[in-house]
Each structure stands twice: as structure tokens, then as C-alpha cells.
JSON list of C-alpha atoms in Angstrom, two decimals:
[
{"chain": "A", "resi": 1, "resn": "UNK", "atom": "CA", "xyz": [40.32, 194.45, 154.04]},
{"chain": "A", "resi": 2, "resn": "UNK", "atom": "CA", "xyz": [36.38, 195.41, 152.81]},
{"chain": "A", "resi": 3, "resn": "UNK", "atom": "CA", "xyz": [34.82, 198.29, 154.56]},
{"chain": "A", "resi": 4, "resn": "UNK", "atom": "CA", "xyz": [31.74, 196.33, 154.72]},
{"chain": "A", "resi": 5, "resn": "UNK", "atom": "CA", "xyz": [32.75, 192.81, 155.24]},
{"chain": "A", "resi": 6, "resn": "UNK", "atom": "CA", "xyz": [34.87, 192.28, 158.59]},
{"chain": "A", "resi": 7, "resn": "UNK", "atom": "CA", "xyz": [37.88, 189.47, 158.78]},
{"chain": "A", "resi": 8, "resn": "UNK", "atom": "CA", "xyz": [38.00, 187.50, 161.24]},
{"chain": "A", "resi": 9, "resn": "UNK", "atom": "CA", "xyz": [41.73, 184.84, 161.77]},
{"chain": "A", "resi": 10, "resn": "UNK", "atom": "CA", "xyz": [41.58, 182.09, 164.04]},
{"chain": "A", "resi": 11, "resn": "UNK", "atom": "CA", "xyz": [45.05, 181.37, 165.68]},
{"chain": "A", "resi": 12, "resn": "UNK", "atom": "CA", "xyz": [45.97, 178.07, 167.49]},
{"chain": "A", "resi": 13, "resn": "UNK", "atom": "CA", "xyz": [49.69, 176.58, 167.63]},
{"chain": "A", "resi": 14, "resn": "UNK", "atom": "CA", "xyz": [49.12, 173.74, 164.89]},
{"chain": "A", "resi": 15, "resn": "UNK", "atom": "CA", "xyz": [46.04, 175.12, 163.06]},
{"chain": "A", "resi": 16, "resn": "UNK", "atom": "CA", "xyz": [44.77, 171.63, 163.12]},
{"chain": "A", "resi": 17, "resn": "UNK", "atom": "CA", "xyz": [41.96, 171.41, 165.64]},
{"chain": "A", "resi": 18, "resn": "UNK", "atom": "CA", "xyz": [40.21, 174.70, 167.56]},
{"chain": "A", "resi": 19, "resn": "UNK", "atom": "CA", "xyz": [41.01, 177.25, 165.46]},
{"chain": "A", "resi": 20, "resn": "UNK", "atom": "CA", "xyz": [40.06, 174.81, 162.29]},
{"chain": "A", "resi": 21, "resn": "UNK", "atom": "CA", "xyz": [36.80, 173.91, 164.23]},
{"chain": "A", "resi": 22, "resn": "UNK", "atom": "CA", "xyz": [36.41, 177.90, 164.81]},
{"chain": "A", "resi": 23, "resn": "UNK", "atom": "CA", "xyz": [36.62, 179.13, 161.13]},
{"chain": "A", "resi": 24, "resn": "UNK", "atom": "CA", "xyz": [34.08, 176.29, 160.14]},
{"chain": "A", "resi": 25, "resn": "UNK", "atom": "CA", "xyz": [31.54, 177.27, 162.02]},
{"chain": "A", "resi": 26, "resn": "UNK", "atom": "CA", "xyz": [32.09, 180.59, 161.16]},
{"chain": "A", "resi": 27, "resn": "UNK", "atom": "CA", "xyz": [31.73, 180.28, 157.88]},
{"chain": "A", "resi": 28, "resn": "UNK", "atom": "CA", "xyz": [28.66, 177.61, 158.22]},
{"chain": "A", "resi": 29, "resn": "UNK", "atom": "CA", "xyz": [26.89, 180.34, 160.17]},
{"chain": "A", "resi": 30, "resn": "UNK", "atom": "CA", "xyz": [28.02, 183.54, 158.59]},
{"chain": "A", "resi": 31, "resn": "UNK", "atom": "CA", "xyz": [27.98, 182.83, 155.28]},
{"chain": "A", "resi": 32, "resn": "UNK", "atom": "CA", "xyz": [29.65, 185.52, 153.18]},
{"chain": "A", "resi": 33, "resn": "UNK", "atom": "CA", "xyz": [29.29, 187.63, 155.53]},
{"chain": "A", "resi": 34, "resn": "UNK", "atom": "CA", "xyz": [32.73, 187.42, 157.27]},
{"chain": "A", "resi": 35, "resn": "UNK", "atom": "CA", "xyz": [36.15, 186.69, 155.59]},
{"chain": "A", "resi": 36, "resn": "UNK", "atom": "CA", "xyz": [37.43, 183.47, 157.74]},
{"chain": "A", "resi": 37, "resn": "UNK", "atom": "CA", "xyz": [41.19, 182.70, 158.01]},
{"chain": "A", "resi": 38, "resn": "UNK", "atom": "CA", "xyz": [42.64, 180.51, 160.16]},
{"chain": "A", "resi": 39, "resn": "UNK", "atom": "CA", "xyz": [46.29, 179.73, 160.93]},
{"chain": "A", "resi": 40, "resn": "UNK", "atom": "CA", "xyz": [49.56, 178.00, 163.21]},
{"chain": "A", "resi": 41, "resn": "UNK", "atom": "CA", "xyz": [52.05, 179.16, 165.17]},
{"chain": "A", "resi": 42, "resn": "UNK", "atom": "CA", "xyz": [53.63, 176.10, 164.03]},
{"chain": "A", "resi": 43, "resn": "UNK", "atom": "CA", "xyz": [51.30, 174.34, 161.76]},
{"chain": "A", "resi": 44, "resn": "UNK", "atom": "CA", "xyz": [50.93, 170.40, 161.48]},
{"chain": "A", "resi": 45, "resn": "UNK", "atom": "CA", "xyz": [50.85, 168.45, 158.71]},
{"chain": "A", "resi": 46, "resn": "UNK", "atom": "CA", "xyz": [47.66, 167.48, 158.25]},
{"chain": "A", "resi": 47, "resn": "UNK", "atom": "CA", "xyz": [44.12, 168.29, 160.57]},
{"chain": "A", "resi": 48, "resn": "UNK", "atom": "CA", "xyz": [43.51, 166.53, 163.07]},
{"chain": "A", "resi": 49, "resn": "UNK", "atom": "CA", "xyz": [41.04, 163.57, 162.65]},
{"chain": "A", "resi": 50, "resn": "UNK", "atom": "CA", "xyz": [38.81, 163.64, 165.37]},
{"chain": "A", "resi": 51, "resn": "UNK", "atom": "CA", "xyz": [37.99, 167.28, 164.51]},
{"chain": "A", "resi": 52, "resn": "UNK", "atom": "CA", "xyz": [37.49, 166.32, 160.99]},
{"chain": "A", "resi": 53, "resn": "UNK", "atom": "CA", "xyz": [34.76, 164.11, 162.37]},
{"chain": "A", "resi": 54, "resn": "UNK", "atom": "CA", "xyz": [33.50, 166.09, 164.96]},
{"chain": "A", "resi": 55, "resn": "UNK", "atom": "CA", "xyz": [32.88, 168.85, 162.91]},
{"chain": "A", "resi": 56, "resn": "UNK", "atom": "CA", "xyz": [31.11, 166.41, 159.88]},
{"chain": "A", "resi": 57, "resn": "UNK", "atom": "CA", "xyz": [28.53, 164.77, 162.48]},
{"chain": "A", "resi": 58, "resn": "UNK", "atom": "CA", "xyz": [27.39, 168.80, 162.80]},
{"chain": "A", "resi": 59, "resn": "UNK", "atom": "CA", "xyz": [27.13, 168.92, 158.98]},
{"chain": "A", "resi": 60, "resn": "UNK", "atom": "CA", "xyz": [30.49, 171.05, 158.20]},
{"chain": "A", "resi": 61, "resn": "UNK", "atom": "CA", "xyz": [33.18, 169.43, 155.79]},
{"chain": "A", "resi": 62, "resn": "UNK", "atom": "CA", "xyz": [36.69, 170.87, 156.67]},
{"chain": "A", "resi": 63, "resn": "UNK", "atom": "CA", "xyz": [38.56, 168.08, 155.25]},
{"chain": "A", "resi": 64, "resn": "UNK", "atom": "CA", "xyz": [39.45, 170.52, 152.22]},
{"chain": "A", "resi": 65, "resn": "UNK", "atom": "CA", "xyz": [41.26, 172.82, 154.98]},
{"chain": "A", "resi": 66, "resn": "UNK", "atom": "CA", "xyz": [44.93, 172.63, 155.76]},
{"chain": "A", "resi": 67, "resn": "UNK", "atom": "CA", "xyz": [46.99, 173.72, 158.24]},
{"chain": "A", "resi": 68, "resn": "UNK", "atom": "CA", "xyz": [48.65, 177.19, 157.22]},
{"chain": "A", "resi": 69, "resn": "UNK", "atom": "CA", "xyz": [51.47, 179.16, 158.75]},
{"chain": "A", "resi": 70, "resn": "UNK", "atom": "CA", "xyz": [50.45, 182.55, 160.34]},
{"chain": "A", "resi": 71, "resn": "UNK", "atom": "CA", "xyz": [51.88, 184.99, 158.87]},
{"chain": "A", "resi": 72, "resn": "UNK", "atom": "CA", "xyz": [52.36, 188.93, 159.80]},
{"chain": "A", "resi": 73, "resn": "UNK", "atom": "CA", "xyz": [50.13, 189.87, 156.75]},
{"chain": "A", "resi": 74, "resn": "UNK", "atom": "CA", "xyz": [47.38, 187.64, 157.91]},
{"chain": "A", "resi": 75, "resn": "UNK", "atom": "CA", "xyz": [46.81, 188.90, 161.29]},
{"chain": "A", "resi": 76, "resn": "UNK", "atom": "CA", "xyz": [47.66, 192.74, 159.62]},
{"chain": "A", "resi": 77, "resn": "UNK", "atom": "CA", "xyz": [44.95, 192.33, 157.53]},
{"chain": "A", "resi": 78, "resn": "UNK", "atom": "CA", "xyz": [42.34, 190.72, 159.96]},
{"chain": "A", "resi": 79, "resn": "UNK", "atom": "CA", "xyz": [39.69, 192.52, 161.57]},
{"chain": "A", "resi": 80, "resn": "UNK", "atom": "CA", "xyz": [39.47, 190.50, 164.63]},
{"chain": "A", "resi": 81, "resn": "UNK", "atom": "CA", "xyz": [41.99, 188.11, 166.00]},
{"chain": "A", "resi": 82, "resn": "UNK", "atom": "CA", "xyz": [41.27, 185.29, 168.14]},
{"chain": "A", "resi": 83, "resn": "UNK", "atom": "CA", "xyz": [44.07, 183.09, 169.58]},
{"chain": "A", "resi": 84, "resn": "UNK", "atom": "CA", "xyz": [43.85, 179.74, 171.12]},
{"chain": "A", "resi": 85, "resn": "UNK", "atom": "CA", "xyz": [46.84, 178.99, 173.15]},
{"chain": "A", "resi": 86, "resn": "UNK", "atom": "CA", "xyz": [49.29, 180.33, 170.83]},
{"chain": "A", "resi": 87, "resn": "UNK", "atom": "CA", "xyz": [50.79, 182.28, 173.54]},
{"chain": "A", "resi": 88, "resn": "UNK", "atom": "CA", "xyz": [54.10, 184.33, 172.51]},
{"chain": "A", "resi": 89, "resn": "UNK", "atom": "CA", "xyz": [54.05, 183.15, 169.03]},
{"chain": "A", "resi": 90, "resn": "UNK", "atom": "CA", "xyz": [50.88, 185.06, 168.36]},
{"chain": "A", "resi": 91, "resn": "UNK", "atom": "CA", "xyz": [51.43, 188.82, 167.20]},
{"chain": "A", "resi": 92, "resn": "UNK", "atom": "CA", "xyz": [49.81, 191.92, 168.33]},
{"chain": "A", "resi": 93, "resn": "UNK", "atom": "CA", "xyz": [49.08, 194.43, 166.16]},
{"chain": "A", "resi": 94, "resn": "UNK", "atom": "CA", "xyz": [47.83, 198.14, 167.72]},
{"chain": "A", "resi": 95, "resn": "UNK", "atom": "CA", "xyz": [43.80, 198.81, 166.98]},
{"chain": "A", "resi": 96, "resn": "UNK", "atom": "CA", "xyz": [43.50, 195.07, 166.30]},
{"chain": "A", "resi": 97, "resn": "UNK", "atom": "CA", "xyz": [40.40, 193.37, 168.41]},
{"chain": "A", "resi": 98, "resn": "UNK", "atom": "CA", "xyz": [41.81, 190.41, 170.29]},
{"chain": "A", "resi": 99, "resn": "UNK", "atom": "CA", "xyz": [40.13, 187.85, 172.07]},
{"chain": "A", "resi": 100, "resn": "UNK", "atom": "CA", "xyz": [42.19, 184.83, 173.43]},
{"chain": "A", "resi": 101, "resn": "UNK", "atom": "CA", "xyz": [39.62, 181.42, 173.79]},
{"chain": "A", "resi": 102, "resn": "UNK", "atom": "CA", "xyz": [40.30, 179.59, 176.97]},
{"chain": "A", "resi": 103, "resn": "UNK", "atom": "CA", "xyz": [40.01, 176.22, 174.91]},
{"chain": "A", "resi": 104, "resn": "UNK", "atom": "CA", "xyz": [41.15, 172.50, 175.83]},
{"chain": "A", "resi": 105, "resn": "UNK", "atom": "CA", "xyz": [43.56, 171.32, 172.71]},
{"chain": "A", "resi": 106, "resn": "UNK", "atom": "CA", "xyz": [41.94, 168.65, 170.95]},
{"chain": "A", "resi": 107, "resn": "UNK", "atom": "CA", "xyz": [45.28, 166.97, 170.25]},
{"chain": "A", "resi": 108, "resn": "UNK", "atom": "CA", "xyz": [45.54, 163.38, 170.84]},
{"chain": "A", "resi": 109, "resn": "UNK", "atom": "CA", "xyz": [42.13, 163.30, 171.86]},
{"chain": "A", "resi": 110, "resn": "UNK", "atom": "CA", "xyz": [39.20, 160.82, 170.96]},
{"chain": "A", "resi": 111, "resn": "UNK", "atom": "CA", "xyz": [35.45, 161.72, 168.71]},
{"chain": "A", "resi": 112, "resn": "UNK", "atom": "CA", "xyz": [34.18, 161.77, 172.60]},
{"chain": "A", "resi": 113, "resn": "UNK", "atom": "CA", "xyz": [36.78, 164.42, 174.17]},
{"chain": "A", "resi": 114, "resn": "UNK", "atom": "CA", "xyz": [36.63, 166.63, 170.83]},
{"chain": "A", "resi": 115, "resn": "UNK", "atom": "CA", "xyz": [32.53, 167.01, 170.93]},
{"chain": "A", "resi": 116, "resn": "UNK", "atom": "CA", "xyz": [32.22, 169.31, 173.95]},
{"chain": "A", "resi": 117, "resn": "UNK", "atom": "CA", "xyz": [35.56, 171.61, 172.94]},
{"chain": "A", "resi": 118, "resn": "UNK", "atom": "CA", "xyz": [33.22, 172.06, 169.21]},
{"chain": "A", "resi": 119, "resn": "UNK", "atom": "CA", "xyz": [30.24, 172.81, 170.95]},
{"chain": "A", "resi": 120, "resn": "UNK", "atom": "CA", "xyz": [32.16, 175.18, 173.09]},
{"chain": "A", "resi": 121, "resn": "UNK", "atom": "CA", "xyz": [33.82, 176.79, 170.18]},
{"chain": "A", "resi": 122, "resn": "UNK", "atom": "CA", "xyz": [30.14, 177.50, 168.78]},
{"chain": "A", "resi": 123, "resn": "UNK", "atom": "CA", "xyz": [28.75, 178.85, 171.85]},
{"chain": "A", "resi": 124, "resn": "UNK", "atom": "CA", "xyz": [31.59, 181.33, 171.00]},
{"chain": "A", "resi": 125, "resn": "UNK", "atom": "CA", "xyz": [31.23, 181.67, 167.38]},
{"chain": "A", "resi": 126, "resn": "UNK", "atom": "CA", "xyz": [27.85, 182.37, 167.76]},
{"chain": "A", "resi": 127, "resn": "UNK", "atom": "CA", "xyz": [28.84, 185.33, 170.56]},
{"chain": "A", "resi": 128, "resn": "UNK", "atom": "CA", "xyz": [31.35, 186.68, 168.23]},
{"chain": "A", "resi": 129, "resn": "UNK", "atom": "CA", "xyz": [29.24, 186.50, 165.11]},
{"chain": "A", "resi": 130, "resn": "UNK", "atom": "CA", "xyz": [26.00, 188.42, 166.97]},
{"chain": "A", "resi": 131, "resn": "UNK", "atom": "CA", "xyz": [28.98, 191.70, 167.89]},
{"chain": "A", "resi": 132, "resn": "UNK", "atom": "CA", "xyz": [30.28, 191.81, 164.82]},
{"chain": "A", "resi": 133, "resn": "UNK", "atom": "CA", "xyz": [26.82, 192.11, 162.66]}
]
């Protein structure tokens, strides 16, 4: 963890949609500002599709993402941890910032149902990124 440079992990159960869409427009806004992880509960195979495409008609590629298994050492070493709807699964570590994002899941869900839940998940980027500068 940098003194300078906080972390930031975005948690979701299959780390294929929000928290995906999360830590891409994270790092499309912050730059290097912010180390961006992002991780599962219980990861899917792949991302999902319609966030893939949601997230390109906004100009940010995450097709080179992939879902990843959270591990203790991730959220340990994160700054700031926001879950998703991970519920139980996520961990809690003491004088860890938490914030848990009221989000719908994306899963199984057209281009058209996906577009609001991104812009939502900016709205809250955005928030986030503005506290921690």
C-alpha cells in the first residue's frame, strides 16, 4: 500500500458486471492516481457482455479484465472497500473504509437495462473519487 496513492477494490459476487463497470471508470477518471482492484465472491468465467458494451459506448475498454477471486490479501491491502451485493462473502477488516453500493446486478440483462446501473455506478465513482483526492 503507497502512502501517497490510495487503493481502492471493488467487490461484487461474480466480478463480472458492477464492480468491473466500477474499477473502469475509476481508472478512466483517476488516472494513476488510485490503485483499482476489483474482485468475486465467486467469480464467473468470463465478463459479462452487456457491460463490456456498455462500458465501450462511454469510451472504456474492459474486455482485457477478468473476473478474479477476492482474496483476504486484496481487501487487506485496499484502502477503501466497496461491495456490491456480496453480502457474507465479503470480509471486514478493522480501520478499513467500507461503503456497500445499493446496485441492480446487471446479470442476464440487455445493452438497455445495463446503461442506467453504469451511469449510476459513475455518479458514484465520481463521489468517491472527489473524497479521496
Amino acid at each position: 500500500m503507497s502512502e501517497t496513492k490510495p487503493t481502492v477494490l471493488f467487490v461484487c459476487v461474480h466480478n463480472a458486471g458492477r464492480s468491473q463497470m466500477a474499477a473502469g471508470w475509476l481508472r478512466h477518471l483517476a488516472g494513476d492516481d488510485v490503485e483499482v482492484r476489483s474482485a468475486g465472491s465467486a467469480p464467473a468465467e468470463t465478463i459479462n457482455p452487456a457491460a463490456v458494451a456498455a462500458m465501450q459506448e462511454v469510451g472504456i475498454d474492459i474486455t482485457d479484465q477478468s473476473p478474479t477471486k477476492l482474496t483476504w490479501d486484496a481487501a487487506q491491502e485496499s484502502d477503501v472497500i466497496v461491495t456490491m451485493g456480496c453480502g457474507d462473502a465479503c470480509p471486514v477488516f478493522p480501520g478499513k473504509r467500507y461503503e456497500d453500493w445499493k446496485l441492480d446486478d446487471p446479470a442476464g440483462k440487455g445493452l438497455d437495462a445495463v446503461r442506467p446501473i453504469r451511469d449510476q455506478i459513475r455518479t458514484r465513482v465520481e463521489a468517491l473519487l472527489s473524497e479521496l483526492r
